C-alpha cells in the first residue's frame, strides 16, 4: 500500500513523463484519479466496516424477530389442524370433526421409533445435521434443471412442514420457495428437531380426508401407529408423495412400497403388506365409526361440552337392531326408521338413530327422520286423558263406544271409527286407553275442550305445530297431529318424571330447563293404565312383542292414517325408548301398525336396555292411586274421589243412537236405514208408527226430509234426516 501511495505522489509531481506531445496524457489523468480514490478509501475503511457490521446486526436482529413471529404463526396453524374430538359418556370417541381444511386430524405426542427411523431414511436422511435446508441438495436440484443429473426435489422435512403449514403445496414459485426456506429456518431456530419431526408426521396428508399418521393408521389399517408393522409403515410413507393416487386403497401402493423397501435396503421377505380389498373394509369400518355425526350434526352449534351423553356401544347395537328389522319389513314397504333412548330422570339422550344406515344413499337413508314431523297417531291419547283426569275424569269413568256424529269447522260430518271398525258399547276410560279406542278418545277430548288442549300443547309443552291447531280440531284424537320423534319422546318424559318436563341433554354441562306440567297424581293414573298389559289383551293379544319379561314398563303405540307411520313410545322410571317406522317419501306401508312395525324394534331395544346398567329396576310410583271395586272389577282412581260423580261424568243421555240429526242418505231401491235406540222404544217416521224395539229398519220410497221419533215410557227424542236422489 505504501508503494502505491508513493507512486501516486510521484505521478502527482509530474515525475512520470508522457512520450506524447500533450503535457499530460489521458491515461496519466485516469491513473492519478484512481490512485487518489484508493488513498481516500483507505482512510474510510474503518468507518465502512462499522457501517457494514451495523447493517448486518440490524438484519440478523430483524430476521430473528421475524423468525420468532413466523414460527409462532406456523405453530398456531399447526395447533388449529387438530380436529375437534367428541366422546361418549364413557370417554370413547364418537366422531371427529374435520378441521378448517376439511381433514380429520388427531395428533400423536410421541412418534413410534420404527416410524421415525423409516421416515427419516426416506424423506431426509440428513435431518439431524442440517439447519432446515440442505445446500448440497439445493445445488443438485439447480444443476438438474440445466440437464445435469435427475434430482427432482431438494426439500427437507422442515421445508415440507413449512410448505404444509403455509398451505403452499400446489403453488410452486421462486417467491414461495424463498418463503418456505426462511420459514424452515425460523422453525429450526425455535423448535427442536424432534418437535419438528412430530409436527411433520402430524401434518402430512395421507389422502381420503385424513391428515397425520394417527388417523391414517386408523383409516387404512384399523390400528394405532404404535401397532404398525414395517410393511404398513412403508405403505403410508409411499402415500406421502401422491396421497390421492398412491394411497393404500390403490393397488399401486404396494408396488411403490416394495420399491421403497428396496431403496431403503429392507428385506422384502420379512415385510407384510395389506391388500387394497382389505384396506377398503378397514376404510368402511372407519367411516362407520363416524355414523353418529349424522344424527348429532344439528346439535353441534349448541353443544357446551365435547363429552356427549350418548352411549356409543349402545347406539351401535341399537342401529343393528333397527337395520335388521327394517330389512325384514321391506317386503311390507317399510324402508325407514328412527329411534331415541333417553335416560330418566336426567333426560340425557343415550342413543339417537335417524337412519338405519347413514353411509348408504339408498331408500332415503340420508334423511334424518328424528327431526321430521309426521302424524303421530294414537300416541297423543295419553296427553288427552291426562288433561281429562285433571278435569275430574278417572280411569273408571264410563263412556259409550258407539257411532257419534260431529260437524267439522268446514261443515262436513265426522263419524269417528275405531282401529278395527268395531264398537264396544259402554267401556271404562281405563279399557279405552289400554286398547287405544278412537271413539272414546274423541269424547274425552270433547270433554277436555279443544281450546284447553290447544293451550296445553302450545303454552305448557311449548309445542310448535306445523300448522294452526284449529285445522285439526277433534282430528287430534284420531292421530292427525304431526310431530317429530324427538319432540314426542321429550313430551312423554313427563310420565316417568312425575309431571316435570325437562329439556333433553345431549352433552354434559348443558343448561337444562325444567317445568312442572301437571301434578304427580294425574301422571300416576296414566302410568297405571299404560303399564297394564292385561287389559290391553283385546287389542294387542296374549302373545305380542309388546309383552316383555320385566313388568315395570309402560307404553303407547300409534298408527297414522293409511298405515303411513308406525309409532311406539315406552318407558320405565329409568329410561324411555321411542321408535318410528315408515317411509321418507310418506308412502303407505302394507298394514303395518304401531305394534307390528315400530313395536318389534322397540321390544328388542327394551330387552337390550333391561340387560344393561341403565336398568335400575326402579318401580313406578303409585302412592296416590286408590283401588275401587265396581261390578266385581277393581278400578283405579285417586283418594278423596267422588266415585259416582266421576263414574258418570261422560254419561250420554241420548235416546236415539242412529241415525244422527242432519244425516243425508242416497235414495236407492236397496236403501235401508237402521234406526237404533239405547232402550226399547216405539219408532215413528213423520209421526207414523213403524214398529217397536231397540232397532228398526226404515226404507224410504221417495226423496225428502223425514222426522224420526223414538218414544219410550219416560221420554222421547226426535232427529231429522234427508233422503236425496
XYZ file of C-alpha atoms in Angstrom:
725
model
C 0.000 0.000 0.000
C 2.906 2.387 0.805
C 4.353 1.734 -2.645
C 1.052 2.657 -4.250
C 0.908 5.870 -2.239
C 4.480 6.802 -3.202
C 3.696 6.094 -6.818
C 0.645 8.274 -6.591
C 2.676 11.164 -5.148
C 5.295 10.807 -7.849
C 2.674 10.943 -10.531
C 1.068 13.962 -8.997
C 4.521 15.621 -9.022
C 4.819 15.118 -12.796
C 7.819 12.772 -12.429
C 6.183 10.497 -14.975
C 6.922 11.926 -18.474
C 4.373 11.198 -21.218
C 6.053 10.451 -24.544
C 3.253 12.222 -26.385
C 3.347 15.909 -27.234
C 0.478 16.593 -24.842
C 1.693 17.830 -21.464
C -0.406 15.132 -19.740
C -1.919 12.092 -21.426
C -5.410 10.803 -20.650
C -4.034 7.612 -19.129
C -1.996 9.609 -16.696
C -5.067 11.538 -15.587
C -7.132 8.381 -15.058
C -4.388 6.659 -13.141
C -3.852 9.678 -10.942
C -7.566 9.915 -10.128
C -7.823 6.172 -9.444
C -4.906 6.128 -7.082
C -6.250 9.201 -5.367
C -9.575 7.425 -4.791
C -7.810 4.403 -3.354
C -5.962 6.675 -0.997
C -9.218 8.214 0.214
C -10.885 4.747 0.528
C -8.035 3.525 2.660
C -8.740 6.334 5.086
C -12.526 5.391 5.149
C -12.171 1.559 5.648
C -12.718 1.528 9.445
C -15.888 3.582 9.032
C -17.274 1.271 6.273
C -16.588 -1.769 8.401
C -18.648 -0.280 11.181
C -21.488 0.543 8.777
C -21.493 -2.984 7.351
C -21.393 -4.561 10.788
C -24.246 -2.304 11.916
C -26.470 -3.250 8.983
C -25.545 -6.894 9.410
C -26.604 -6.762 13.047
C -29.827 -4.997 12.067
C -30.520 -7.735 9.503
C -29.783 -10.517 11.980
C -31.923 -8.902 14.671
C -34.783 -8.251 12.217
C -34.622 -11.803 10.876
C -34.585 -13.169 14.431
C -37.679 -11.155 15.353
C -39.396 -12.148 12.102
C -38.438 -15.787 12.702
C -39.920 -15.694 16.179
C -43.276 -14.416 14.967
C -43.198 -16.631 11.868
C -42.636 -19.828 13.862
C -45.303 -18.682 16.303
C -47.661 -18.144 13.371
C -46.822 -21.586 11.969
C -47.285 -23.179 15.390
C -50.750 -21.645 15.671
C -51.641 -23.074 12.261
C -50.323 -26.455 13.379
C -52.388 -26.425 16.553
C -55.528 -25.464 14.622
C -55.074 -28.544 12.442
C -56.164 -30.682 15.378
C -59.719 -31.871 14.803
C -62.375 -31.468 17.469
C -62.983 -34.853 19.062
C -66.309 -35.753 20.660
C -66.510 -38.616 23.123
C -69.435 -40.517 24.583
C -70.395 -40.654 28.243
C -67.747 -43.360 28.807
C -64.919 -41.487 27.083
C -64.967 -43.414 23.791
C -64.538 -41.394 20.603
C -67.923 -40.895 18.968
C -66.805 -38.850 15.975
C -64.123 -36.415 14.871
C -64.959 -33.171 13.123
C -62.849 -32.188 10.091
C -60.518 -29.228 10.621
C -60.606 -25.982 8.625
C -59.032 -27.695 5.622
C -61.633 -30.452 5.715
C -59.225 -33.082 7.067
C -59.631 -35.391 10.041
C -56.567 -34.970 12.234
C -55.643 -36.369 15.623
C -52.106 -35.594 16.675
C -49.739 -38.005 18.397
C -47.363 -36.804 21.096
C -44.665 -39.413 20.538
C -43.577 -40.904 17.225
C -43.118 -44.693 17.282
C -39.353 -45.381 16.911
C -39.689 -47.519 13.778
C -41.909 -44.952 12.058
C -39.377 -42.268 12.919
C -36.454 -44.297 11.602
C -38.023 -45.192 8.244
C -39.472 -41.709 7.749
C -36.062 -40.046 8.104
C -34.416 -42.626 5.836
C -36.965 -41.951 3.107
C -37.577 -38.223 3.345
C -34.460 -36.599 4.808
C -31.502 -38.749 5.882
C -29.502 -35.654 6.937
C -32.402 -34.297 9.000
C -30.418 -34.147 12.243
C -27.393 -32.474 10.569
C -28.760 -29.505 8.609
C -30.316 -26.232 9.698
C -33.636 -26.524 7.891
C -32.256 -26.767 4.365
C -29.673 -28.892 2.584
C -27.405 -26.674 0.411
C -25.965 -29.652 -1.475
C -29.452 -30.892 -2.406
C -30.460 -27.393 -3.486
C -27.375 -27.128 -5.723
C -28.068 -30.567 -7.204
C -31.650 -29.557 -7.989
C -30.473 -26.326 -9.670
C -27.895 -28.230 -11.730
C -30.510 -30.836 -12.730
C -32.652 -28.054 -14.186
C -29.859 -27.433 -16.698
C -29.870 -31.079 -17.748
C -27.171 -32.369 -15.424
C -28.493 -35.056 -13.070
C -32.058 -36.107 -12.322
C -32.796 -34.855 -8.806
C -36.481 -33.902 -8.607
C -36.741 -32.396 -5.128
C -34.485 -30.840 -2.543
C -36.932 -30.026 0.266
C -36.026 -31.173 3.738
C -38.617 -32.382 6.238
C -38.561 -28.912 7.801
C -39.198 -27.264 4.436
C -42.025 -29.709 3.696
C -43.566 -28.890 7.071
C -43.358 -25.158 6.312
C -44.957 -25.760 2.917
C -47.841 -27.720 4.502
C -48.459 -25.161 7.233
C -48.357 -22.293 4.737
C -50.776 -24.260 2.533
C -48.480 -23.783 -0.455
C -48.125 -27.413 -1.572
C -49.573 -26.744 -5.029
C -48.062 -23.288 -5.579
C -44.511 -23.762 -6.860
C -42.811 -20.427 -7.415
C -39.493 -18.818 -6.533
C -41.250 -16.479 -4.117
C -42.885 -19.382 -2.286
C -39.634 -21.344 -2.170
C -37.855 -18.410 -0.538
C -40.684 -18.019 1.983
C -40.595 -21.760 2.724
C -36.811 -21.618 3.154
C -36.911 -18.755 5.646
C -39.904 -20.323 7.423
C -37.971 -23.578 7.745
C -35.026 -21.706 9.268
C -37.375 -19.970 11.720
C -38.695 -23.364 12.846
C -35.155 -24.673 13.262
C -34.226 -21.683 15.434
C -37.068 -22.090 17.915
C -38.030 -25.777 17.689
C -36.088 -28.909 18.490
C -35.564 -31.500 15.767
C -37.920 -33.938 17.471
C -40.623 -31.262 17.718
C -40.287 -30.515 14.006
C -40.466 -34.206 13.153
C -43.571 -34.640 15.303
C -45.221 -31.606 13.694
C -44.453 -33.014 10.256
C -45.809 -36.513 10.865
C -48.962 -34.940 12.348
C -49.402 -32.572 9.390
C -48.669 -34.643 6.308
C -51.727 -35.545 4.217
C -52.414 -39.239 3.544
C -55.439 -38.980 1.259
C -59.153 -39.642 1.801
C -59.537 -36.617 4.082
C -57.126 -37.807 6.788
C -54.123 -35.831 7.965
C -51.392 -37.154 10.216
C -50.193 -40.677 10.803
C -52.605 -41.418 13.653
C -55.759 -41.098 11.571
C -54.054 -42.619 8.515
C -53.194 -45.723 10.555
C -56.761 -45.994 11.838
C -58.299 -45.334 8.419
C -56.302 -47.727 6.260
C -55.277 -50.430 8.726
C -57.597 -50.068 11.715
C -54.716 -49.824 14.208
C -52.845 -47.132 16.114
C -49.395 -46.002 14.832
C -47.657 -47.979 17.592
C -49.009 -51.239 16.138
C -47.966 -50.653 12.518
C -45.626 -53.243 11.026
C -42.832 -52.306 8.618
C -44.933 -53.103 5.558
C -47.766 -50.856 6.712
C -45.321 -48.063 7.571
C -43.854 -48.273 4.069
C -47.359 -48.210 2.549
C -48.067 -44.974 4.402
C -44.680 -43.461 3.519
C -45.296 -44.356 -0.127
C -48.537 -42.364 0.090
C -46.868 -39.065 1.046
C -45.640 -38.166 -2.440
C -49.064 -38.691 -4.050
C -51.784 -39.161 -1.411
C -54.676 -39.197 -3.872
C -53.128 -41.596 -6.375
C -50.904 -43.936 -4.344
C -52.716 -44.364 -1.019
C -53.276 -47.900 0.360
C -56.695 -48.065 -1.308
C -54.903 -48.173 -4.666
C -53.288 -51.419 -5.899
C -50.226 -49.401 -6.998
C -49.480 -48.548 -3.379
C -47.908 -51.923 -2.615
C -45.660 -51.735 -5.698
C -44.390 -48.298 -4.682
C -43.923 -49.515 -1.097
C -41.888 -52.503 -2.334
C -39.664 -50.226 -4.434
C -39.201 -48.024 -1.392
C -38.212 -51.063 0.671
C -35.535 -51.948 -1.875
C -34.226 -48.381 -1.886
C -34.024 -48.458 1.906
C -32.347 -51.897 1.679
C -35.053 -53.755 3.604
C -35.671 -57.478 3.231
C -38.919 -57.861 1.257
C -39.403 -61.404 2.509
C -39.942 -60.068 6.030
C -42.476 -57.430 5.023
C -46.239 -57.875 5.181
C -48.395 -55.552 3.071
C -52.179 -55.076 3.316
C -54.058 -55.651 0.062
C -56.407 -52.968 -1.283
C -59.538 -55.101 -0.720
C -58.783 -55.437 2.984
C -57.976 -51.733 3.183
C -61.412 -50.973 1.697
C -63.050 -52.914 4.523
C -60.971 -51.014 7.063
C -61.948 -47.686 5.487
C -65.612 -48.697 5.505
C -65.424 -49.604 9.194
C -63.580 -46.363 9.957
C -66.282 -44.165 8.481
C -68.926 -46.355 10.075
C -67.482 -45.222 13.407
C -68.443 -41.701 12.316
C -72.116 -42.691 11.887
C -73.295 -40.714 14.900
C -72.192 -37.449 13.316
C -75.223 -37.880 11.047
C -77.640 -37.557 13.967
C -75.671 -35.138 16.150
C -74.669 -32.643 13.453
C -77.796 -30.466 14.003
C -76.809 -30.041 17.675
C -73.163 -29.024 17.100
C -73.679 -25.230 17.293
C -75.289 -25.521 20.738
C -73.002 -28.119 22.338
C -71.384 -26.905 25.564
C -69.052 -29.858 26.026
C -67.120 -32.298 23.852
C -68.320 -35.145 26.047
C -71.745 -36.309 24.962
C -74.389 -38.118 26.976
C -74.573 -40.671 24.154
C -73.573 -44.287 24.790
C -71.665 -45.263 21.646
C -71.760 -49.051 22.051
C -75.443 -48.997 22.948
C -76.171 -46.872 19.872
C -74.253 -49.244 17.604
C -76.203 -52.237 18.910
C -79.493 -50.396 18.527
C -78.652 -49.373 14.958
C -78.044 -53.021 14.129
C -81.470 -53.859 15.587
C -83.093 -51.116 13.510
C -81.268 -52.117 10.327
C -82.062 -55.824 10.694
C -85.753 -55.231 11.375
C -86.114 -52.755 8.520
C -84.630 -55.345 6.171
C -87.366 -57.741 7.315
C -90.084 -55.087 6.957
C -89.109 -54.055 3.428
C -91.371 -56.701 1.927
C -94.233 -54.741 3.516
C -92.953 -51.492 2.025
C -91.422 -50.098 5.216
C -87.959 -48.737 4.424
C -87.105 -46.192 7.113
C -86.965 -45.986 10.884
C -85.794 -43.781 13.738
C -85.141 -44.445 17.421
C -84.309 -42.463 20.543
C -83.331 -43.581 24.055
C -83.495 -41.157 26.990
C -82.071 -41.741 30.456
C -84.604 -40.958 33.175
C -84.854 -38.837 35.316
C -81.949 -36.773 33.912
C -83.422 -36.646 30.378
C -79.986 -37.431 28.965
C -80.004 -38.809 25.435
C -78.357 -42.239 25.376
C -78.975 -43.089 21.721
C -80.076 -41.268 18.574
C -80.790 -43.136 15.344
C -82.267 -41.179 12.468
C -81.457 -43.713 9.756
C -80.792 -47.469 9.605
C -77.555 -46.781 7.703
C -76.308 -43.181 7.272
C -73.496 -44.385 4.979
C -75.994 -45.632 2.391
C -77.530 -43.442 -0.295
C -80.437 -45.826 -0.901
C -84.019 -45.740 0.378
C -83.765 -42.204 1.733
C -81.174 -43.224 4.327
C -79.553 -39.788 4.065
C -82.652 -38.232 5.668
C -82.603 -37.882 9.453
C -86.121 -38.950 10.449
C -85.628 -37.979 14.091
C -86.477 -34.388 13.201
C -89.135 -34.913 10.514
C -92.718 -34.269 11.693
C -95.255 -36.985 10.889
C -98.826 -37.710 12.094
C -98.348 -39.337 15.499
C -101.497 -41.463 15.587
C -102.717 -42.677 18.970
C -99.569 -41.648 20.842
C -101.377 -38.360 21.565
C -104.056 -40.118 23.634
C -102.182 -40.270 26.985
C -101.937 -36.470 26.917
C -105.674 -36.117 26.204
C -106.523 -38.463 29.084
C -104.067 -36.631 31.347
C -105.957 -33.365 30.843
C -109.252 -35.183 31.378
C -108.019 -36.592 34.698
C -107.073 -33.070 35.758
C -110.649 -32.035 34.968
C -112.269 -34.771 37.061
C -112.487 -37.889 34.897
C -110.939 -41.103 36.177
C -109.848 -44.455 34.709
C -113.149 -45.934 35.938
C -115.245 -43.236 34.201
C -117.692 -44.867 31.777
C -118.014 -43.812 28.145
C -120.207 -45.027 25.288
C -118.145 -46.511 22.476
C -120.588 -46.110 19.613
C -121.084 -44.080 16.474
C -121.171 -40.331 17.020
C -121.624 -37.547 14.544
C -119.608 -34.337 14.651
C -119.626 -31.369 12.298
C -116.168 -30.092 11.407
C -115.221 -26.424 11.032
C -115.646 -26.822 7.268
C -119.196 -28.046 7.759
C -118.545 -31.681 6.894
C -119.842 -34.510 9.099
C -117.287 -36.601 11.011
C -118.075 -40.134 12.204
C -115.115 -41.359 14.305
C -114.229 -45.036 13.905
C -112.066 -47.359 15.950
C -108.981 -49.002 14.502
C -110.849 -52.274 13.886
C -114.120 -50.549 12.839
C -115.958 -52.106 15.800
C -117.901 -50.507 18.651
C -117.831 -51.965 22.146
C -120.668 -50.181 23.888
C -120.118 -48.891 27.399
C -116.460 -49.136 28.489
C -114.239 -47.531 31.111
C -111.578 -44.997 30.197
C -109.041 -47.481 31.543
C -110.150 -50.042 28.962
C -110.459 -47.412 26.223
C -106.907 -46.096 26.624
C -105.373 -49.543 27.167
C -106.894 -50.725 23.889
C -106.378 -47.396 22.095
C -110.023 -46.891 21.136
C -110.573 -43.846 18.937
C -114.211 -43.040 19.637
C -113.816 -42.693 23.435
C -110.688 -40.574 22.834
C -112.765 -38.141 20.772
C -115.390 -37.987 23.533
C -112.667 -37.332 26.127
C -111.109 -34.570 24.005
C -114.565 -33.057 23.584
C -114.894 -33.091 27.383
C -111.446 -31.503 27.871
C -112.255 -28.795 25.323
C -110.289 -28.015 22.195
C -109.112 -24.578 23.318
C -107.977 -26.013 26.634
C -105.994 -28.736 24.873
C -104.524 -26.296 22.345
C -103.247 -24.212 25.247
C -101.780 -27.306 26.893
C -99.832 -28.130 23.734
C -98.596 -24.646 22.891
C -98.242 -22.995 26.308
C -97.457 -25.849 28.686
C -95.485 -28.206 26.446
C -94.264 -25.313 24.242
C -95.011 -27.406 21.183
C -94.782 -25.635 17.828
C -97.246 -27.174 15.359
C -96.530 -27.073 11.645
C -99.995 -25.619 11.039
C -102.717 -23.891 13.035
C -104.180 -26.261 15.625
C -107.672 -25.178 14.585
C -107.091 -27.110 11.385
C -107.028 -30.365 13.376
C -109.839 -29.918 15.904
C -111.161 -33.319 17.082
C -108.920 -34.948 14.490
C -106.141 -34.621 17.080
C -107.720 -37.538 18.976
C -107.702 -39.554 15.741
C -103.944 -39.102 15.282
C -103.805 -36.291 12.726
C -101.391 -34.070 14.690
C -97.840 -34.001 13.253
C -94.793 -34.170 15.486
C -91.222 -35.433 15.200
C -89.921 -38.343 17.256
C -87.565 -36.263 19.394
C -90.311 -33.870 20.480
C -92.772 -36.687 21.111
C -90.236 -38.571 23.238
C -89.386 -35.422 25.188
C -93.047 -34.745 25.984
C -93.552 -38.374 27.030
C -90.850 -37.962 29.703
C -93.380 -36.117 31.869
C -94.907 -39.525 32.676
C -91.819 -41.231 34.171
C -90.697 -37.844 35.585
C -93.800 -37.303 37.728
C -95.222 -34.470 35.633
C -91.994 -32.480 35.197
C -90.870 -31.563 31.682
C -87.105 -31.227 31.243
C -85.242 -30.249 28.111
C -83.205 -33.058 26.587
C -79.464 -33.137 27.277
C -77.039 -34.347 24.635
C -73.818 -33.060 26.203
C -72.602 -32.648 29.749
C -72.501 -29.132 31.231
C -75.510 -28.325 29.056
C -78.005 -25.987 30.646
C -81.303 -27.747 31.294
C -84.722 -26.197 31.743
C -87.417 -27.704 33.951
C -91.127 -27.031 34.025
C -93.951 -28.508 36.090
C -96.652 -29.607 33.655
C -99.068 -31.413 35.949
C -99.406 -32.948 39.397
C -97.899 -36.390 40.109
C -101.264 -37.992 40.952
C -102.625 -37.469 37.433
C -99.431 -38.831 35.895
C -99.750 -41.897 38.119
C -103.212 -42.596 36.707
C -101.845 -42.532 33.144
C -98.878 -44.723 34.116
C -101.244 -47.190 35.788
C -103.184 -47.614 32.550
C -100.220 -47.692 30.160
C -98.382 -50.247 32.304
C -101.395 -52.599 32.394
C -100.753 -55.165 29.665
C -103.607 -57.472 30.747
C -106.396 -55.016 29.985
C -104.800 -54.402 26.558
C -105.190 -58.047 25.530
C -108.348 -57.354 23.485
C -106.447 -55.084 21.109
C -102.903 -56.478 21.211
C -103.439 -60.160 22.063
C -101.952 -62.511 24.638
C -98.865 -63.150 22.548
C -97.282 -59.884 21.494
C -93.872 -58.281 21.025
C -95.114 -55.671 23.476
C -95.264 -58.189 26.339
C -91.796 -58.185 27.909
C -90.228 -60.304 30.652
C -89.968 -57.355 33.062
C -93.191 -55.811 34.298
C -92.409 -52.242 35.350
C -92.811 -50.595 31.958
C -95.492 -48.577 30.206
C -96.086 -47.947 26.521
C -98.319 -46.384 23.900
C -98.484 -47.302 20.228
C -99.709 -45.217 17.322
C -100.586 -45.704 13.664
C -101.310 -42.870 11.266
C -103.927 -42.908 8.540
C -103.402 -45.397 5.689
C -100.564 -47.032 7.646
C -98.074 -44.336 6.696
C -96.491 -44.145 10.153
C -95.908 -46.712 12.879
C -95.094 -45.344 16.352
C -94.372 -46.550 19.845
C -93.088 -44.825 22.971
C -92.383 -46.937 26.036
C -90.668 -46.211 29.302
C -89.676 -47.302 32.784
C -88.706 -44.989 35.658
C -85.096 -45.467 34.417
C -85.249 -44.918 30.652
C -87.530 -44.178 27.697
C -87.446 -45.644 24.179
C -89.274 -44.090 21.220
C -89.454 -45.642 17.736
C -90.884 -44.547 14.390
C -91.185 -46.715 11.268
C -92.380 -45.554 7.857
C -91.114 -44.166 4.571
C -89.243 -40.958 3.846
C -91.490 -40.391 0.822
C -94.572 -40.674 3.088
C -95.778 -43.717 1.158
C -98.191 -46.126 2.906
C -96.965 -49.441 4.280
C -98.837 -52.725 3.992
C -100.957 -52.664 7.155
C -98.016 -52.177 9.498
C -99.421 -50.863 12.761
C -97.540 -49.449 15.720
C -97.408 -52.918 17.221
C -96.160 -54.752 14.127
C -93.703 -52.132 12.826
C -92.161 -49.937 15.496
C -93.206 -52.432 18.188
C -90.767 -55.136 17.043
C -87.805 -52.751 17.106
C -88.958 -51.292 20.412
C -89.247 -54.671 22.150
C -85.695 -55.658 21.145
C -84.384 -52.263 22.241
C -86.149 -52.564 25.593
C -84.756 -56.040 26.211
C -81.270 -54.734 25.428
C -81.740 -51.941 27.971
C -83.285 -54.283 30.540
C -79.990 -56.184 30.451
C -77.851 -53.050 30.749
C -76.582 -50.972 33.652
C -79.231 -48.374 32.867
C -81.918 -50.673 34.233
C -82.133 -49.958 37.960
C -85.486 -51.776 38.217
C -86.980 -48.669 39.773
C -90.714 -49.273 40.400
C -93.396 -46.844 39.275
C -94.759 -44.599 41.995
C -98.472 -45.300 42.515
C -98.676 -43.842 46.012
C -101.581 -41.550 45.074
C -103.625 -44.265 43.353
C -106.583 -45.841 45.154
C -108.451 -49.025 44.218
C -112.226 -49.013 43.774
C -114.469 -52.057 43.396
C -117.189 -51.785 40.769
C -119.262 -54.686 39.405
C -116.776 -57.299 40.606
C -113.876 -55.439 38.975
C -111.038 -53.450 40.501
C -110.729 -49.946 39.085
C -108.301 -47.166 39.862
C -108.779 -43.595 40.946
C -107.455 -41.126 43.490
C -108.009 -40.671 47.167
C -110.958 -38.424 48.020
C -112.642 -39.164 44.661
C -116.386 -38.684 44.359
C -116.717 -42.086 42.735
C -120.309 -41.823 41.493
C -119.796 -38.360 40.058
C -116.624 -39.311 38.170
C -118.141 -42.634 37.091
C -120.963 -40.980 35.135
C -119.235 -37.731 34.134
C -119.353 -38.746 30.452
C -122.793 -40.319 30.593
C -124.586 -39.863 27.286
C -128.328 -39.219 27.689
C -129.107 -39.584 24.002
C -132.021 -41.933 23.294
C -131.512 -42.285 19.530
C -128.123 -43.726 18.654
C -128.705 -43.873 14.893
C -129.350 -42.002 12.622
C -127.959 -38.615 13.625
C -129.719 -35.323 13.268
C -128.998 -33.870 9.820
C -127.784 -37.131 8.243
C -128.227 -37.443 4.494
C -128.905 -40.676 2.596
C -128.870 -41.506 -1.106
C -132.184 -42.879 -2.401
C -131.892 -46.321 -3.984
C -134.071 -49.400 -4.176
C -131.777 -51.043 -1.641
C -131.671 -48.105 0.788
C -132.470 -49.344 4.292
C -131.814 -47.001 7.206
C -131.131 -48.602 10.585
C -132.966 -46.913 13.433
C -131.197 -47.696 16.718
C -132.008 -46.578 20.282
C -130.371 -47.047 23.661
C -133.509 -48.696 25.080
C -136.633 -50.350 23.681
C -138.789 -47.646 22.062
C -141.645 -47.087 19.668
C -140.470 -45.736 16.304
C -142.323 -43.087 14.291
C -141.494 -41.641 10.869
C -143.266 -38.346 10.197
C -145.480 -39.266 13.193
C -146.446 -42.584 11.575
C -145.755 -45.633 13.761
C -143.486 -48.184 12.028
C -142.529 -50.586 14.839
C -141.039 -51.203 18.298
C -137.672 -52.355 19.685
C -134.081 -51.170 20.068
C -133.601 -51.458 16.312
C -135.897 -50.957 13.355
C -135.384 -50.656 9.592
C -136.800 -47.761 7.594
C -136.859 -47.958 3.775
C -137.686 -44.551 2.233
C -139.571 -44.602 -1.073
C -139.024 -41.025 -2.189
C -136.792 -38.016 -1.702
C -137.413 -35.559 1.086
C -136.816 -34.869 4.765
C -138.108 -37.277 7.388
C -138.769 -36.745 11.073
C -137.611 -39.790 13.069
C -139.089 -40.080 16.571
C -138.206 -42.597 19.285
C -140.645 -42.767 22.192
C -140.198 -44.669 25.454
C -142.265 -44.714 28.629
C -140.261 -41.871 30.193
C -139.077 -39.730 27.264
C -138.923 -39.197 23.548
C -136.335 -37.861 21.080
C -136.570 -36.570 17.506
C -133.961 -36.297 14.736
C -134.405 -35.135 11.150
C -132.803 -36.846 8.163
C -132.843 -36.114 4.427
C -133.075 -38.544 1.519
C -131.746 -37.268 -1.801
C -131.845 -38.702 -5.321
